[in-house]
Tab-separated table of C-alpha atoms in Angstrom:
chain	number	residue	atom	x	y	z
A	118	UNK	CA	0.967	-60.768	7.728
A	119	UNK	CA	1.166	-57.292	9.255
A	120	UNK	CA	-1.737	-54.838	9.152
A	121	UNK	CA	-1.422	-51.305	7.845
A	122	UNK	CA	-1.218	-49.832	11.372
A	123	UNK	CA	1.529	-52.268	12.338
A	124	UNK	CA	3.496	-51.388	9.191
A	125	UNK	CA	3.295	-47.663	9.982
A	126	UNK	CA	4.329	-48.260	13.594
A	127	UNK	CA	7.278	-50.413	12.475
A	128	UNK	CA	8.367	-47.729	9.981
A	129	UNK	CA	8.234	-44.962	12.600
A	130	UNK	CA	10.126	-47.197	15.053
A	131	UNK	CA	12.902	-47.818	12.480
A	132	UNK	CA	13.249	-44.065	11.804
A	133	UNK	CA	13.367	-43.263	15.524
A	134	UNK	CA	15.992	-45.972	16.141
A	135	UNK	CA	18.064	-44.673	13.205
A	136	UNK	CA	18.021	-41.133	14.590
A	137	UNK	CA	18.880	-41.971	18.201
A	138	UNK	CA	21.502	-44.596	17.338
A	139	UNK	CA	23.771	-42.124	15.539
A	140	UNK	CA	25.433	-39.123	17.240
A	141	UNK	CA	25.568	-37.327	13.893
A	142	UNK	CA	21.811	-37.661	13.429
A	143	UNK	CA	21.218	-36.398	16.973
A	144	UNK	CA	23.452	-33.378	16.288
A	145	UNK	CA	21.571	-32.601	13.047
A	146	UNK	CA	18.229	-32.937	14.827
A	147	UNK	CA	19.475	-30.538	17.517
A	148	UNK	CA	20.646	-28.023	14.882
A	149	UNK	CA	17.269	-28.161	13.118
A	150	UNK	CA	15.498	-27.609	16.434
A	151	UNK	CA	17.739	-24.638	17.261
A	152	UNK	CA	17.167	-22.979	13.855
A	153	UNK	CA	13.404	-23.492	14.147
A	154	UNK	CA	13.463	-21.960	17.642
A	155	UNK	CA	15.427	-18.901	16.402
A	156	UNK	CA	12.985	-18.347	13.527
A	157	UNK	CA	9.950	-18.464	15.809
A	158	UNK	CA	11.637	-16.342	18.511
A	159	UNK	CA	12.661	-13.678	15.955
A	160	UNK	CA	9.142	-13.456	14.561
A	161	UNK	CA	7.678	-13.115	18.058
A	162	UNK	CA	10.226	-10.406	18.927
A	163	UNK	CA	9.422	-8.418	15.759
A	164	UNK	CA	5.744	-8.423	16.680
A	165	UNK	CA	6.570	-7.017	20.116
A	166	UNK	CA	8.980	-4.378	18.775
A	167	UNK	CA	6.564	-2.933	16.196
A	168	UNK	CA	3.611	-1.562	18.136
A	169	UNK	CA	0.555	-0.722	16.075
A	170	UNK	CA	0.424	3.003	15.384
A	171	UNK	CA	-2.895	4.550	16.330
A	172	UNK	CA	-4.757	5.729	13.224
A	173	UNK	CA	-4.620	9.448	12.512
A	174	UNK	CA	-7.861	11.410	12.588
A	175	UNK	CA	-9.499	11.825	9.199
A	176	UNK	CA	-8.244	14.769	7.210
A	177	UNK	CA	-11.022	17.164	6.264
A	178	UNK	CA	-12.050	17.209	2.607
A	179	UNK	CA	-10.105	19.816	0.687
A	180	UNK	CA	-8.692	20.485	-2.748
A	181	UNK	CA	-4.915	20.848	-2.943
A	182	UNK	CA	-2.298	22.458	-5.100
A	183	UNK	CA	0.909	20.594	-5.883
A	184	UNK	CA	2.693	22.708	-3.229
A	185	UNK	CA	0.153	21.759	-0.563
A	186	UNK	CA	0.318	18.091	-1.550
A	187	UNK	CA	4.128	18.040	-1.186
A	188	UNK	CA	3.762	18.694	2.566
A	189	UNK	CA	2.197	15.254	3.027
A	190	UNK	CA	5.130	13.022	2.089
A	191	UNK	CA	5.278	11.130	5.387
A	192	UNK	CA	8.106	13.162	6.922
A	193	UNK	CA	5.897	15.706	8.706
A	194	UNK	CA	5.065	15.600	12.428
A	195	UNK	CA	1.931	13.470	11.858
A	196	UNK	CA	3.613	11.265	9.272
A	197	UNK	CA	0.576	11.563	7.018
A	198	UNK	CA	1.032	10.464	3.399
A	199	UNK	CA	-1.131	11.722	0.532
A	200	UNK	CA	-0.930	10.639	-3.106
A	201	UNK	CA	-2.760	12.073	-6.118
A	202	UNK	CA	-4.077	9.775	-8.842
A	203	UNK	CA	-5.902	11.087	-11.908
A	204	UNK	CA	-6.679	14.441	-10.342
A	205	UNK	CA	-7.872	13.026	-7.013
A	206	UNK	CA	-5.969	13.205	-3.727
A	207	UNK	CA	-6.031	10.172	-1.419
A	208	UNK	CA	-4.840	9.670	2.160
A	209	UNK	CA	-2.634	6.569	1.894
A	210	UNK	CA	-1.257	6.813	5.433
A	211	UNK	CA	-2.572	3.343	6.307
A	212	UNK	CA	-0.325	2.053	3.494
A	213	UNK	CA	2.659	3.962	4.872
A	214	UNK	CA	4.952	0.955	4.655
A	215	UNK	CA	4.547	1.199	0.860
A	216	UNK	CA	4.230	4.955	0.306
A	217	UNK	CA	6.045	6.380	3.323
A	218	UNK	CA	9.757	7.102	3.720
A	219	UNK	CA	11.796	4.029	2.875
A	220	UNK	CA	8.856	2.283	1.195
A	221	UNK	CA	9.032	0.927	-2.353
A	222	UNK	CA	6.647	3.639	-3.622
A	223	UNK	CA	7.971	6.512	-1.488
A	224	UNK	CA	8.565	8.519	-4.698
A	225	UNK	CA	4.760	8.909	-4.955
A	226	UNK	CA	4.358	10.369	-1.439
A	227	UNK	CA	3.126	13.949	-1.563
A	228	UNK	CA	2.983	13.870	-5.355
A	229	UNK	CA	0.867	13.013	-8.375
A	230	UNK	CA	1.518	9.335	-9.091
A	231	UNK	CA	-0.656	9.171	-12.229
A	232	UNK	CA	2.087	9.148	-14.865
A	233	UNK	CA	4.223	6.713	-12.880
A	234	UNK	CA	1.314	4.312	-12.450
A	235	UNK	CA	0.366	4.610	-16.135
A	236	UNK	CA	3.904	3.954	-17.348
A	237	UNK	CA	4.845	1.407	-14.654
A	238	UNK	CA	7.573	3.676	-13.354
A	239	UNK	CA	8.203	4.588	-9.738
A	240	UNK	CA	8.690	8.252	-10.532
A	241	UNK	CA	6.468	11.231	-9.900
A	242	UNK	CA	6.542	14.807	-11.087
A	243	UNK	CA	6.783	17.873	-8.877
A	244	UNK	CA	4.719	19.859	-11.390
A	245	UNK	CA	1.084	19.512	-12.395
A	246	UNK	CA	0.735	16.962	-15.212
A	247	UNK	CA	-2.404	17.029	-17.376
A	248	UNK	CA	-1.599	13.534	-18.751
A	249	UNK	CA	-2.710	14.625	-22.234
A	250	UNK	CA	0.154	12.804	-23.952
A	251	UNK	CA	-0.659	9.372	-22.502
A	252	UNK	CA	-1.820	6.617	-24.831
A	253	UNK	CA	-5.391	5.300	-24.491
A	254	UNK	CA	-4.045	2.154	-22.806
A	255	UNK	CA	-2.089	4.247	-20.299
A	256	UNK	CA	-5.145	6.426	-19.613
A	257	UNK	CA	-7.198	3.310	-18.960
A	258	UNK	CA	-4.480	2.078	-16.600
A	259	UNK	CA	-4.653	5.354	-14.647
A	260	UNK	CA	-8.457	4.997	-14.381
A	261	UNK	CA	-8.023	1.470	-13.004
A	262	UNK	CA	-5.502	2.721	-10.442
A	263	UNK	CA	-7.890	5.531	-9.501
A	264	UNK	CA	-10.624	2.940	-8.891
A	265	UNK	CA	-8.303	0.864	-6.707
A	266	UNK	CA	-7.258	3.899	-4.671
A	267	UNK	CA	-10.923	4.949	-4.316
A	268	UNK	CA	-11.819	1.520	-2.929
A	269	UNK	CA	-8.850	1.260	-0.567
A	270	UNK	CA	-8.034	4.780	0.650
A	271	UNK	CA	-9.802	7.884	1.927
A	272	UNK	CA	-10.600	10.490	-0.741
A	273	UNK	CA	-9.410	13.957	0.337
A	274	UNK	CA	-10.233	16.185	-2.623
A	275	UNK	CA	-9.095	17.266	-6.068
A	276	UNK	CA	-5.591	18.077	-7.237
A	277	UNK	CA	-5.856	21.633	-8.519
A	278	UNK	CA	-4.417	22.824	-11.807
A	279	UNK	CA	-2.231	25.941	-11.555
A	280	UNK	CA	-4.513	28.933	-11.062
A	281	UNK	CA	-7.597	26.789	-10.367
A	282	UNK	CA	-9.582	27.722	-7.270
A	283	UNK	CA	-10.427	25.314	-4.494
A	284	UNK	CA	-14.037	24.645	-3.626
A	285	UNK	CA	-15.374	24.478	-0.101
A	286	UNK	CA	-16.531	21.098	1.153
A	287	UNK	CA	-19.181	20.796	3.830
A	288	UNK	CA	-18.609	18.324	6.656
A	289	UNK	CA	-20.894	15.603	5.272
A	290	UNK	CA	-19.854	15.962	1.659
A	291	UNK	CA	-18.471	13.028	-0.277
A	292	UNK	CA	-16.437	12.763	-3.451
A	293	UNK	CA	-19.252	13.237	-5.941
A	294	UNK	CA	-21.041	16.002	-4.055
A	295	UNK	CA	-20.268	19.682	-3.782
A	296	UNK	CA	-22.081	22.897	-3.217
A	297	UNK	CA	-20.842	24.007	-6.615
A	298	UNK	CA	-21.537	21.583	-9.445
A	299	UNK	CA	-18.648	21.418	-11.864
A	300	UNK	CA	-16.858	18.922	-14.063
A	301	UNK	CA	-13.679	17.979	-12.208
A	302	UNK	CA	-12.341	15.401	-14.637
A	303	UNK	CA	-9.222	15.927	-16.646
A	304	UNK	CA	-9.536	16.648	-20.365
A	305	UNK	CA	-10.193	13.501	-22.333
A	306	UNK	CA	-8.423	12.753	-25.582
A	307	UNK	CA	-10.797	11.707	-28.341
């Protein structure tokens, strides 16, 4: 009676003999090896071709109009990408492969993405949108997206309504702080 180790060794020996005894099996084994090599070589080449871009310096805190925001669509000299969500502007440059030119969400670059995120549409408006006609579920969705952007990306400032004045941020100021206390949230539907 054979032991378990002997059975495994005999099985492996039969498979090896089957492969090397047939020219067709040897050709298939060679083809598999060649395809595996090409896959690994291509992946290694892609890593070499795409050097890591050095991160851009932080953009100073500032409020922006829609016109100012449009300048940051990823096509400028720096390639910086900003996106507004629920009245807040975020620097999403580190997610440029998603939001930059050619990315799946490039329509949001340099624009207010709130309505698109709320309605699950990759479309953004060129005009200020107060979002007042969104349903409560859509408004909640925008708030969730705002939270995700806040956690992942750098907050730059507020998206200004037409005619609204920008406030001055000091160097150490964060999102919730300002030298002028004011309510910056969008009108809420009751």
